[in-house]
Amino acid sequence: MMPIFPHELKPEHFSRYPPQAKKFVIDYIAVLQRLPLSFLPSVLREAIEYDYKFPLERKTLERELANLNSLSAEEFKEWVQDFAQIRLSVALQDFDWINSPAQFVEQLSSHLWTTHQLDAFRTAALAYADRLNAAVPLEAPKAPRLGITVVGQSVASYDGPLFRKLRAHGAYYSRVNPKDGLRALLDAVAARAKAHPAPYAHWYIDGDMQAEHDVALTSISYGALGAPRAALLGKIRAEIARPGMGPEALRTHLAQLRPADLGLANGNEVLDRFCIKMLTEGSGTQIFSTTFVQWTTREALRRAQPLTLLARFAPRQRQRPMNEMLEATAESAEFDPVGSLVDADMGAYYNWVNQQRLAGANESAFLVWFEGQSQALAIGPTTPRGTTSNSATSLEQILASLA
Amino acid sequence: MGSTVLASHQDLTRQLAWSRREFLRTGAAMALGSTLFPNPIALAGVPIKKRKVVVITFGGGARDQETFAPEGQENIPHLMRELFPQSTFFTQVINRGILGHYVATASLATGVYETINNFASLPPEHPTVFEYFRKDLKRPSSDAWIVAPSNGFNRIGESNNRGYGPGLGGSVILPKHLLTAAMSGRTTDYEHLLRDNYESPLFVPDLGGNEFQLKQLELMLKLSVDDFKSHALTLSSPDELSLYIARRLMRQLAPSLLWITLHDIDIAHAGAYSLYIEGIRRTDRLCAEMWKAIQSEPEYAGHTALFILPDFGRDSDDNSGGNGFQHHRTGDALSRTTWMMALGPGIREGVLYDRALQSTDLVPTLGSLLGFSASFAQGKPVEELL
């Protein structure tokens, strides 16, 4: 096949795209034709997934391309000229970047490192992002966001300091009544889902099996994904055993897996695709439940931009050689509750950091609780920073202070 | 806009070095190098034939907040209390190359930013420090050794450069392969020592051991398979196994150039923070053990310099393109900037330098100390150590 350059793009080149993605790229083909090859596949990587994206992701992508479409010729050149300076190899130019844009971007990344162009590319990308943020500001959320993280399941007591990275930003509570704490948090999340109904706006992510929860919540759990994880690990073992297989080939293979390949069929293709990406693109999400919760929370925040997100960490399996962990079953795994608490403590910090990257950060609130115990920490617009409360309180009262 | 971004990148790097310097000054009572006069007692006082160098690199750097920052110092008690006060410390070593562990270690070993595929079993393209050392100084292969993790590192001893290359490199020993060979494939009870390369966590490299490796064990290290197996049972990680083999090499062969690549910290790629911290604490302890070994071995005591440096850093929490400590993929200032400490005769003790070095400066510096010319290396000798 002869290489195709961006300016040669035609609607028929997108015949293998899913229906909504095809319509989307054809609607914007004029602007796609003007983008440099070092940049265009990054856009197509998002566009080709259009059918499986969350509503806010679609809107963001549409606004980006509409903005590019509205630029004058001179402005357009200014926006993309740094990308145009990136030198590409012949192999990259020949690559089927139209139908495999994600693989192109992966190879582009390797090319940028090898040719010492990574800094130039990052400079171009940051400049573009700054311009885009100025021209198309993030939309404020419909209601202030609330993030809740629950850590320490199965840890009866822990003497180490918790929430160290978060304390300077909020109020630490040492005498929280733990009775029915998880239920109180799930009820609060459900109430927000009823008050501000919107698709994928309210999430519950669990490192174990989900507790009973309101159906209005978008819910994912490490426990419920046990069968797809086992299927995935089986495929990984089979691939690794193939002669000539290396990490890059394995990654490419994993990227091509579809929900049905792992027996995922919840009747919600958007969520199924999201789940499979967590398992195939995340590093460690397949073997450690703590990593699964942290990474899934990060990606849910980044992509769906929810108004509410409750993340509950659970004990992960103890560290063993990777080939053993790939073969572990739920029955054979030994757990490391205290190590998992340390993982989750850092995970809570990252959950807060990632929530604060979204629009409306100044109004957002965050709560982290040591499950079954009396320690919690809250951060909100009116919460005094760096304070400690030794008064008896409840999670309901803390949540009320954040509202 | 482009120059603004670049400037802020440089500012970040400088701030990083400044923070590290302040942490160390307060935590370990070190002095600023620029305020000191040169040390009259230099390694130059040791006859060149007797000089030895041990290099420890970490494959999978650690960030300041888990090490030198006040909240991180609890993880590195040995470095802080024992080694820093005896060392010259460089707060800012920048790696401008590819941030993959094999290719970055190859760059450290050649003094050139290598561009080989990080995941392929390929030799470096430029002569390694081991080749310069052996060819220029006419040293036998037993005088230059590398103790390395398994993935790809078996080729790091010699380049494919025509003027050097096969037959002139360092001998590579892969402790995990040795153990696999010793166990004849039956590795029950030893799995904790065979943990894998984590940079691509799901890819488990083949750990084949062979007859040659067993010969290494018995002929060179004077270690019976049974003794090796019994001792291995007392160890807790692959890096402990590496250090055990390194010490055995020192005792039996006393190589003048010994390079050890540690790897336990890189469990961070699996995303478990507690395991990453455990890796840092173990590495801290192993570095101190190596320094003690150098001082207690007659062949090394008094004429050996020890260099300790991570191959690069890890991503910052502030970079939305990364995921904090887990990876080193963004190429941001934190992931590119690391540090180096040097200890040994003639190396000033308790001194900090915050000028920027490059990773590629290591090999020319070793060349100046040991008396060979690293003619292909891009870096420059670190004058503060000469």
PDB file of N, CA and C in Angstrom, chain B residues 145-156 172-180 207-208 213 216 228 241-242 245:
ATOM      1  N   TRP B 145      34.115  -6.719  35.621  1.00  0.00           N
ATOM      2  CA  TRP B 145      32.904  -7.535  35.766  1.00  0.00           C
ATOM      3  C   TRP B 145      31.665  -6.664  35.910  1.00  0.00           C
ATOM      4  N   ILE B 146      30.583  -7.222  35.421  1.00  0.00           N
ATOM      5  CA  ILE B 146      29.281  -6.568  35.561  1.00  0.00           C
ATOM      6  C   ILE B 146      28.333  -7.574  36.200  1.00  0.00           C
ATOM      7  N   VAL B 147      27.671  -7.170  37.269  1.00  0.00           N
ATOM      8  CA  VAL B 147      26.628  -7.993  37.893  1.00  0.00           C
ATOM      9  C   VAL B 147      25.309  -7.303  37.570  1.00  0.00           C
ATOM     10  N   ALA B 148      24.431  -8.002  36.870  1.00  0.00           N
ATOM     11  CA  ALA B 148      23.277  -7.302  36.299  1.00  0.00           C
ATOM     12  C   ALA B 148      22.011  -8.141  36.408  1.00  0.00           C
ATOM     13  N   PRO B 149      20.850  -7.464  36.365  1.00  0.00           N
ATOM     14  CA  PRO B 149      19.596  -8.215  36.257  1.00  0.00           C
ATOM     15  C   PRO B 149      19.518  -8.860  34.885  1.00  0.00           C
ATOM     16  N   SER B 150      18.474  -9.603  34.646  1.00  0.00           N
ATOM     17  CA  SER B 150      18.492 -10.468  33.476  1.00  0.00           C
ATOM     18  C   SER B 150      18.167  -9.801  32.149  1.00  0.00           C
ATOM     19  N   ASN B 151      17.201  -8.907  32.151  1.00  0.00           N
ATOM     20  CA  ASN B 151      16.630  -8.487  30.880  1.00  0.00           C
ATOM     21  C   ASN B 151      17.604  -7.737  29.987  1.00  0.00           C
ATOM     22  N   GLY B 152      18.137  -8.403  29.004  1.00  0.00           N
ATOM     23  CA  GLY B 152      18.962  -7.728  28.008  1.00  0.00           C
ATOM     24  C   GLY B 152      20.362  -7.408  28.471  1.00  0.00           C
ATOM     25  N   PHE B 153      20.580  -7.381  29.773  1.00  0.00           N
ATOM     26  CA  PHE B 153      21.854  -6.899  30.275  1.00  0.00           C
ATOM     27  C   PHE B 153      23.018  -7.838  29.969  1.00  0.00           C
ATOM     28  N   ASN B 154      22.718  -9.012  29.468  1.00  0.00           N
ATOM     29  CA  ASN B 154      23.804  -9.941  29.159  1.00  0.00           C
ATOM     30  C   ASN B 154      24.705  -9.409  28.044  1.00  0.00           C
ATOM     31  N   ARG B 155      24.254  -8.384  27.310  1.00  0.00           N
ATOM     32  CA  ARG B 155      25.070  -7.842  26.218  1.00  0.00           C
ATOM     33  C   ARG B 155      25.786  -6.547  26.611  1.00  0.00           C
ATOM     34  N   ILE B 156      25.656  -6.144  27.837  1.00  0.00           N
ATOM     35  CA  ILE B 156      26.140  -4.800  28.183  1.00  0.00           C
ATOM     36  C   ILE B 156      27.656  -4.745  28.355  1.00  0.00           C
ATOM     37  N   VAL B 172      30.043 -10.496  32.064  1.00  0.00           N
ATOM     38  CA  VAL B 172      28.728 -10.228  32.651  1.00  0.00           C
ATOM     39  C   VAL B 172      28.280 -11.453  33.437  1.00  0.00           C
ATOM     40  N   ILE B 173      27.813 -11.225  34.633  1.00  0.00           N
ATOM     41  CA  ILE B 173      27.267 -12.321  35.420  1.00  0.00           C
ATOM     42  C   ILE B 173      25.829 -11.954  35.790  1.00  0.00           C
ATOM     43  N   LEU B 174      24.927 -12.881  35.551  1.00  0.00           N
ATOM     44  CA  LEU B 174      23.508 -12.656  35.794  1.00  0.00           C
ATOM     45  C   LEU B 174      23.084 -13.589  36.927  1.00  0.00           C
ATOM     46  N   PRO B 175      23.045 -13.085  38.145  1.00  0.00           N
ATOM     47  CA  PRO B 175      22.811 -13.979  39.292  1.00  0.00           C
ATOM     48  C   PRO B 175      21.531 -14.805  39.181  1.00  0.00           C
ATOM     49  N   LYS B 176      20.494 -14.223  38.616  1.00  0.00           N
ATOM     50  CA  LYS B 176      19.242 -14.988  38.528  1.00  0.00           C
ATOM     51  C   LYS B 176      19.411 -16.177  37.581  1.00  0.00           C
ATOM     52  N   HIS B 177      20.178 -15.955  36.517  1.00  0.00           N
ATOM     53  CA  HIS B 177      20.447 -17.075  35.599  1.00  0.00           C
ATOM     54  C   HIS B 177      21.272 -18.149  36.309  1.00  0.00           C
ATOM     55  N   LEU B 178      22.227 -17.685  37.105  1.00  0.00           N
ATOM     56  CA  LEU B 178      23.043 -18.641  37.857  1.00  0.00           C
ATOM     57  C   LEU B 178      22.177 -19.498  38.760  1.00  0.00           C
ATOM     58  N   LEU B 179      21.259 -18.836  39.441  1.00  0.00           N
ATOM     59  CA  LEU B 179      20.409 -19.569  40.374  1.00  0.00           C
ATOM     60  C   LEU B 179      19.516 -20.551  39.625  1.00  0.00           C
ATOM     61  N   THR B 180      18.990 -20.097  38.494  1.00  0.00           N
ATOM     62  CA  THR B 180      18.143 -20.991  37.701  1.00  0.00           C
ATOM     63  C   THR B 180      18.949 -22.206  37.253  1.00  0.00           C
ATOM     64  N   LEU B 207      14.220 -17.059  31.840  1.00  0.00           N
ATOM     65  CA  LEU B 207      15.382 -17.107  32.729  1.00  0.00           C
ATOM     66  C   LEU B 207      16.095 -18.436  32.537  1.00  0.00           C
ATOM     67  N   GLY B 208      16.816 -18.557  31.488  1.00  0.00           N
ATOM     68  CA  GLY B 208      17.510 -19.817  31.247  1.00  0.00           C
ATOM     69  C   GLY B 208      18.883 -19.797  31.886  1.00  0.00           C
ATOM     70  N   GLN B 213      27.240 -21.018  32.862  1.00  0.00           N
ATOM     71  CA  GLN B 213      27.002 -20.247  34.077  1.00  0.00           C
ATOM     72  C   GLN B 213      27.351 -21.055  35.321  1.00  0.00           C
ATOM     73  N   GLN B 216      30.956 -20.835  35.766  1.00  0.00           N
ATOM     74  CA  GLN B 216      31.314 -19.559  36.388  1.00  0.00           C
ATOM     75  C   GLN B 216      31.235 -19.701  37.894  1.00  0.00           C
ATOM     76  N   PHE B 228      25.869 -22.415  47.204  1.00  0.00           N
ATOM     77  CA  PHE B 228      25.160 -21.294  46.575  1.00  0.00           C
ATOM     78  C   PHE B 228      23.670 -21.393  46.878  1.00  0.00           C
ATOM     79  N   LEU B 241      20.696 -11.032  46.041  1.00  0.00           N
ATOM     80  CA  LEU B 241      21.441 -12.085  45.340  1.00  0.00           C
ATOM     81  C   LEU B 241      22.585 -11.460  44.539  1.00  0.00           C
ATOM     82  N   SER B 242      22.300 -10.337  43.888  1.00  0.00           N
ATOM     83  CA  SER B 242      23.348  -9.652  43.100  1.00  0.00           C
ATOM     84  C   SER B 242      24.492  -9.219  43.998  1.00  0.00           C
ATOM     85  N   ILE B 245      26.669 -12.156  44.999  1.00  0.00           N
ATOM     86  CA  ILE B 245      27.567 -12.567  43.908  1.00  0.00           C
ATOM     87  C   ILE B 245      28.701 -11.553  43.738  1.00  0.00           C
TER      88      ILE B 245
END
